């Protein structure tokens, strides 16, 4: 992994959070803002799924709260197999990049960022997240 990419991780995480905050307070512009939604589990459930679509070059971001030592399993499916995700820890560290499936033992407690994108063209996807 390149040194530049390692140094940019916390900056990328901060920029996504800033863009989400601006989208929430409303900037008054018509420009597309990245989405940032919180994935919440139904009472008693340890998993949830979300569906969405994105245009190539855009991303959809999701926050999931979890505790250190828990295991997060993430899977994404799309008709053309072109949707992928990255996972960032509470401190902005990149844990996975351009994945379609991952199981991660979580290193810290807090909000984990799951960033969904496309490797080619537009995509419609379903994202599945389980925490045990």
Tab-separated table of C-alpha atoms in Angstrom, residues 65-71 106-110 112 131:
chain	number	residue	atom	x	y	z
A	65	UNK	CA	-21.913	1.406	15.425
A	66	UNK	CA	-20.073	-1.564	16.908
A	67	UNK	CA	-17.784	-2.538	19.769
A	68	UNK	CA	-14.187	-3.699	19.838
A	69	UNK	CA	-13.913	-7.484	19.497
A	70	UNK	CA	-17.206	-7.924	17.667
A	71	UNK	CA	-17.172	-9.480	14.201
A	106	UNK	CA	-13.374	-5.018	14.895
A	107	UNK	CA	-10.349	-3.362	16.509
A	108	UNK	CA	-12.145	-0.496	18.295
A	109	UNK	CA	-15.520	0.678	19.534
A	110	UNK	CA	-17.322	3.388	17.605
A	112	UNK	CA	-17.519	2.234	11.216
A	131	UNK	CA	-22.448	-7.920	13.670
